[in-house]
Short mmCIF file of C-alpha atoms and ligand atoms in Angstrom, two decimals:
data_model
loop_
_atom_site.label_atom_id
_atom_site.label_comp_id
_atom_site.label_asym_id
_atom_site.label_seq_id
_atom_site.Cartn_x
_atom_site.Cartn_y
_atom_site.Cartn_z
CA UNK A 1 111.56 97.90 96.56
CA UNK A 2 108.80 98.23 94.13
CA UNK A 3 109.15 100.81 91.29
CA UNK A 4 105.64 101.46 89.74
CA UNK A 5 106.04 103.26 86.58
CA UNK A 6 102.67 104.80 85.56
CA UNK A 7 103.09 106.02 82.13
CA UNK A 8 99.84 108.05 82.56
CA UNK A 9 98.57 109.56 78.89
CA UNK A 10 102.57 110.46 78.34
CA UNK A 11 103.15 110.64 74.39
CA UNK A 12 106.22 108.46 75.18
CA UNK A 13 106.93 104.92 73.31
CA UNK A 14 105.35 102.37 75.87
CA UNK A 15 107.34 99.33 73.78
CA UNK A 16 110.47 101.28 74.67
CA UNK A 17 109.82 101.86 78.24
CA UNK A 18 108.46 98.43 78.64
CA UNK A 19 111.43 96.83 77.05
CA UNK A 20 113.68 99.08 78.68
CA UNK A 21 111.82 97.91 82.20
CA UNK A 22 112.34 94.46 81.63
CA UNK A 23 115.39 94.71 81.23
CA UNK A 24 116.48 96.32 83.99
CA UNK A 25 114.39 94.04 86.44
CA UNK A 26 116.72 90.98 84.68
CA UNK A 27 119.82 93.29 86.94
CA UNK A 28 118.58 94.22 89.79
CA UNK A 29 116.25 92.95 93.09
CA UNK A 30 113.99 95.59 92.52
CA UNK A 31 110.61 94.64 91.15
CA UNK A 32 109.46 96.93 88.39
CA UNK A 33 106.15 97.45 86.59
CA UNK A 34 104.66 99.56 83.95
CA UNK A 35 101.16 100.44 83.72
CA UNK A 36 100.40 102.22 80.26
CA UNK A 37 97.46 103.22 78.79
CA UNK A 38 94.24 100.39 78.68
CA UNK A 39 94.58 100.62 75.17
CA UNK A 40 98.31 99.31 75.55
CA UNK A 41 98.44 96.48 77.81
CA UNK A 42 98.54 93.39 75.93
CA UNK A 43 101.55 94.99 73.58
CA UNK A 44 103.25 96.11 76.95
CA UNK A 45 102.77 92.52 78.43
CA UNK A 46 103.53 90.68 75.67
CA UNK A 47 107.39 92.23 76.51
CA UNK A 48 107.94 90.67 79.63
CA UNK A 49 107.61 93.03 81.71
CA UNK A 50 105.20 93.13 84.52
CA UNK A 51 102.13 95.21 83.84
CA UNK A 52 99.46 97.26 85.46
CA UNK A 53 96.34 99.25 84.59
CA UNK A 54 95.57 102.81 85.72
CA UNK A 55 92.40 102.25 86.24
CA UNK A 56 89.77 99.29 86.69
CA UNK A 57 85.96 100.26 87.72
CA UNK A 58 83.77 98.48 90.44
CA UNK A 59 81.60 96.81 87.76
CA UNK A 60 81.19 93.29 86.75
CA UNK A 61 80.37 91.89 82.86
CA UNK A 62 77.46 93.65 81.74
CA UNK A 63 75.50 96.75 80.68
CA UNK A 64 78.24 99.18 80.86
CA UNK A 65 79.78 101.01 78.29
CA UNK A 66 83.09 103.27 78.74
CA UNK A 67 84.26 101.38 80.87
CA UNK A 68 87.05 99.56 82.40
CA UNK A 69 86.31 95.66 83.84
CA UNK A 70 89.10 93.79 85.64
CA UNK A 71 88.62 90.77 83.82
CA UNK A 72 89.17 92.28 80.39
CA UNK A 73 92.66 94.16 82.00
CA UNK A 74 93.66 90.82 83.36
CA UNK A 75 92.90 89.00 80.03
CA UNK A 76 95.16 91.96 78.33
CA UNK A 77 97.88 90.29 80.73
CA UNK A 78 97.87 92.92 83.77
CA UNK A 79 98.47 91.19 87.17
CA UNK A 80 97.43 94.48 89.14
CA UNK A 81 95.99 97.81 88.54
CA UNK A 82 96.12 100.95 90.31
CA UNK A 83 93.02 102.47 92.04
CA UNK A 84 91.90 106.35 92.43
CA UNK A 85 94.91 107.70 91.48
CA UNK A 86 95.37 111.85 91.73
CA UNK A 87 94.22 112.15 88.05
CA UNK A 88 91.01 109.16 88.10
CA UNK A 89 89.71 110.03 91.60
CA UNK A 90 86.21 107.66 92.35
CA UNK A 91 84.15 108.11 95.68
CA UNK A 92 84.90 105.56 99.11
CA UNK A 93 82.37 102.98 97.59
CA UNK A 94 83.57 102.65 94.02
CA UNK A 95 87.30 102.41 95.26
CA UNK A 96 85.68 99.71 97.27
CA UNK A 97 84.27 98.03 94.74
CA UNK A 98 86.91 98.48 92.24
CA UNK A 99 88.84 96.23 94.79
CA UNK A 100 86.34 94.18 94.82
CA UNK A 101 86.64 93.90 91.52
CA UNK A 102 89.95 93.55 90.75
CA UNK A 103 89.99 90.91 93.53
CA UNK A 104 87.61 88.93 91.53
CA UNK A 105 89.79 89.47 88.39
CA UNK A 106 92.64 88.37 90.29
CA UNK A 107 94.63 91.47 90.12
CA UNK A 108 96.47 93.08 92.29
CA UNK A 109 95.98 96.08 94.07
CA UNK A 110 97.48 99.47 94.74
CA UNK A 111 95.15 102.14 96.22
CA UNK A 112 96.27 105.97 95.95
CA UNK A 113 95.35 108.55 98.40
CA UNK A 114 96.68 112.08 98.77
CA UNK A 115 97.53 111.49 102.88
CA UNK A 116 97.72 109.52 105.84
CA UNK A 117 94.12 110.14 107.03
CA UNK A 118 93.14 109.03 103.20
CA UNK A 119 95.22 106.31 103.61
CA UNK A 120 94.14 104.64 106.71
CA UNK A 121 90.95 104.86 104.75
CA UNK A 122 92.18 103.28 102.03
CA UNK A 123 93.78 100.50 103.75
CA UNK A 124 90.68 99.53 105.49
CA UNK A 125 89.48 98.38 102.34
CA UNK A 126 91.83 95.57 102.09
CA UNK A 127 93.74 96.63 99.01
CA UNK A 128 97.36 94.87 98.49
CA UNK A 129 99.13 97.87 99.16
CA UNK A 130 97.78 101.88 99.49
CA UNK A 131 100.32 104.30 97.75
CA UNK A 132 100.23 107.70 99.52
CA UNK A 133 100.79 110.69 96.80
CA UNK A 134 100.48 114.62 97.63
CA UNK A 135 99.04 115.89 94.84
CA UNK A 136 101.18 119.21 94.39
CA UNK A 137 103.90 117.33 94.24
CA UNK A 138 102.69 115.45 90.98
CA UNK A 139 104.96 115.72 87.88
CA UNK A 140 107.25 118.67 89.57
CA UNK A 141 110.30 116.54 89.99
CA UNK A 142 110.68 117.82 93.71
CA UNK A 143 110.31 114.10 95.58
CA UNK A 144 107.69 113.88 97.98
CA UNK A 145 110.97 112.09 99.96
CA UNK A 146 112.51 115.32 100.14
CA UNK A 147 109.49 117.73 100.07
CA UNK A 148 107.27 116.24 102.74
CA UNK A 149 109.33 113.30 104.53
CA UNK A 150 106.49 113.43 107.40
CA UNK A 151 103.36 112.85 104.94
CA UNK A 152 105.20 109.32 104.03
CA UNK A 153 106.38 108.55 107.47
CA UNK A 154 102.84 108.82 108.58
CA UNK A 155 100.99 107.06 106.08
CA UNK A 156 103.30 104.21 106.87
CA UNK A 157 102.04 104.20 110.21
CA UNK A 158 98.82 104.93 109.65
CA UNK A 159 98.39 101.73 106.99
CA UNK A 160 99.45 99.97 109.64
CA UNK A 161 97.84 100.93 111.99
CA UNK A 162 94.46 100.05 110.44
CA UNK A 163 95.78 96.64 108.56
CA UNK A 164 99.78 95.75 108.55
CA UNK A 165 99.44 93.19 105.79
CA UNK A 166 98.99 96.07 103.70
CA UNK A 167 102.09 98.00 102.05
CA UNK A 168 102.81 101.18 101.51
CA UNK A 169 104.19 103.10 98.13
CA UNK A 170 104.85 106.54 98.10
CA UNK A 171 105.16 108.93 95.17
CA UNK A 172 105.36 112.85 93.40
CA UNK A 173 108.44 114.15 91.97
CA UNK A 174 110.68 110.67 92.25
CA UNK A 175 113.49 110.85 89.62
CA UNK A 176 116.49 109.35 90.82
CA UNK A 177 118.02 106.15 92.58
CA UNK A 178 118.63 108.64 95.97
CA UNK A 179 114.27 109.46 95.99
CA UNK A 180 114.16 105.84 96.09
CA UNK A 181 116.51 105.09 98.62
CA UNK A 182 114.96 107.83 100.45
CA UNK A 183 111.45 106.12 100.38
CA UNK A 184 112.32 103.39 101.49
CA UNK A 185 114.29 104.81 104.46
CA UNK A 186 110.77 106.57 105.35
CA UNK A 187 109.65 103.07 105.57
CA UNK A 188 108.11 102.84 102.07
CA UNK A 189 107.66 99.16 100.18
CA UNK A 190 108.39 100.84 96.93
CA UNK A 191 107.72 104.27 94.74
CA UNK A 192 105.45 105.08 92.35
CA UNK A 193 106.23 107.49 89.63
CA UNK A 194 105.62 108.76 85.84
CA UNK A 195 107.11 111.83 84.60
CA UNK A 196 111.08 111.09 85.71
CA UNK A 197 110.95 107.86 83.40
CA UNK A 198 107.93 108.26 81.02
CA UNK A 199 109.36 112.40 79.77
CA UNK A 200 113.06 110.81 79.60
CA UNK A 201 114.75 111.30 77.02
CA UNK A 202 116.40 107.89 77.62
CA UNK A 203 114.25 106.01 79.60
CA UNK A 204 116.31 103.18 80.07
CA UNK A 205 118.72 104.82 81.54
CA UNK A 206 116.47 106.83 83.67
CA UNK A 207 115.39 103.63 85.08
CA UNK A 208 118.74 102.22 85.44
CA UNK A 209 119.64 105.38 87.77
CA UNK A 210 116.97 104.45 89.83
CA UNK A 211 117.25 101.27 90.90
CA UNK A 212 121.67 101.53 90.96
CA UNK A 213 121.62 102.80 94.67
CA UNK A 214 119.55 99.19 95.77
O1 G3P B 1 101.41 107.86 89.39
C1 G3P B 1 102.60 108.49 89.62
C2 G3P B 1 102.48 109.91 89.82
O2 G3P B 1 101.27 110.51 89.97
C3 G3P B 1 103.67 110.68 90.17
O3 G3P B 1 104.00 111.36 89.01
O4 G3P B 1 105.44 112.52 87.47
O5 G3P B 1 105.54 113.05 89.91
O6 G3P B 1 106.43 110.88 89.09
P1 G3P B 1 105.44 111.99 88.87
#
């Protein structure tokens, strides 16, 4: 399983929650990530740990300022980024071309959508994996697992449906090593998730009760 920790705009210490990731990946077959803030990743990489971005745009070197090019993530030392998650929505042809882009950057890819119609749309555009999240189930601590079993079970078929070399994540309201389990017994590659780890009080431990059950 993949665990995705997105640490969002969280006033939590990314150092600790990176160095508390990487160590945890060191005792367990779980892969785990952290994607902080842009602003963060070369401290967060510089741990160890595998890291993502939030957020790349579909733009290439140039005339652009405020923004957020692939290249300059993957020089930070990401090796994938998220794309139109909840909270940094973009239209169908940017999250294309954000792809694109992080393609280009060699980064890869997780695209969020908010359901299985979204994310047979997603996966059409050839992402690494599509990560389905219902938004009202953002940050609330109920697990999308629990809460809406169906809306994961059907984005799994519905990614592959469309294109089976992509995976599927799920995420909202994942806390604990049992949402993880239950993912991935909805057929889910791995959970993506924020507030359980990144509002801790202990992250490390929060992160060592999720992967235990695995
Ligand atoms: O990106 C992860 C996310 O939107 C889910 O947040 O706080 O419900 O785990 P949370």
């Amino acid at each position: 399983m993949f665990v995705l920790i997105n640490l969002k705009t969280y006033p939590c210490d990314p150092m600790a929650v990176a160095e508390a990731a990487r160590d945890v990946d060191e005792t367990t077959d779980a892969r785990i990530a952290v994607a902080p803030q842009a602003t963060h990743l070369e401290a967060v990489a510089d741990t160890g740990v595998e890291t993502w971005a939030q957020h790349v745009d579909p733009i290439d070197y140039g005339s652009n300022t405020g923004h957020t090019l692939a290249e300059t993530v993957a020089a930070a030392g990401a090796t994938g980024t998220l794309i139109n998650h909840s909270e940094r929505r973009l239209k169908l042809a940017d999250i294309d071309g954000a792809v694109r882009a992080a393609e280009r950057a060699s980064l890869e890819t997780v695209v969020c959508a908010n359901n299985p119609d979204q994310i047979a749309a997603a996966a059409a555009l050839g992402p690494d994996a599509v990560a389905v999240e219902p938004p009202a189930l953002i940050g609330t601590g109920t697990p999308v697992s629990q809460a809406d079993p169906d809306v994961v079970e059907d984005a799994v078929e519905a990614a592959a449906h469309v294109d089976d070399a992509v995976t599927v994540l799920c995420g909202a309201g994942i806390s604990t090593g049992d949402d993880v389990i239950a993912a991935h017994d909805l057929g889910s590659s791995g959970v993506l998730l924020a507030s359980g780890v990144a509002k801790a009080d202990d992250p490390a431990a929060a992160l060592a009760d999720l992967v235990d059950p695995l």
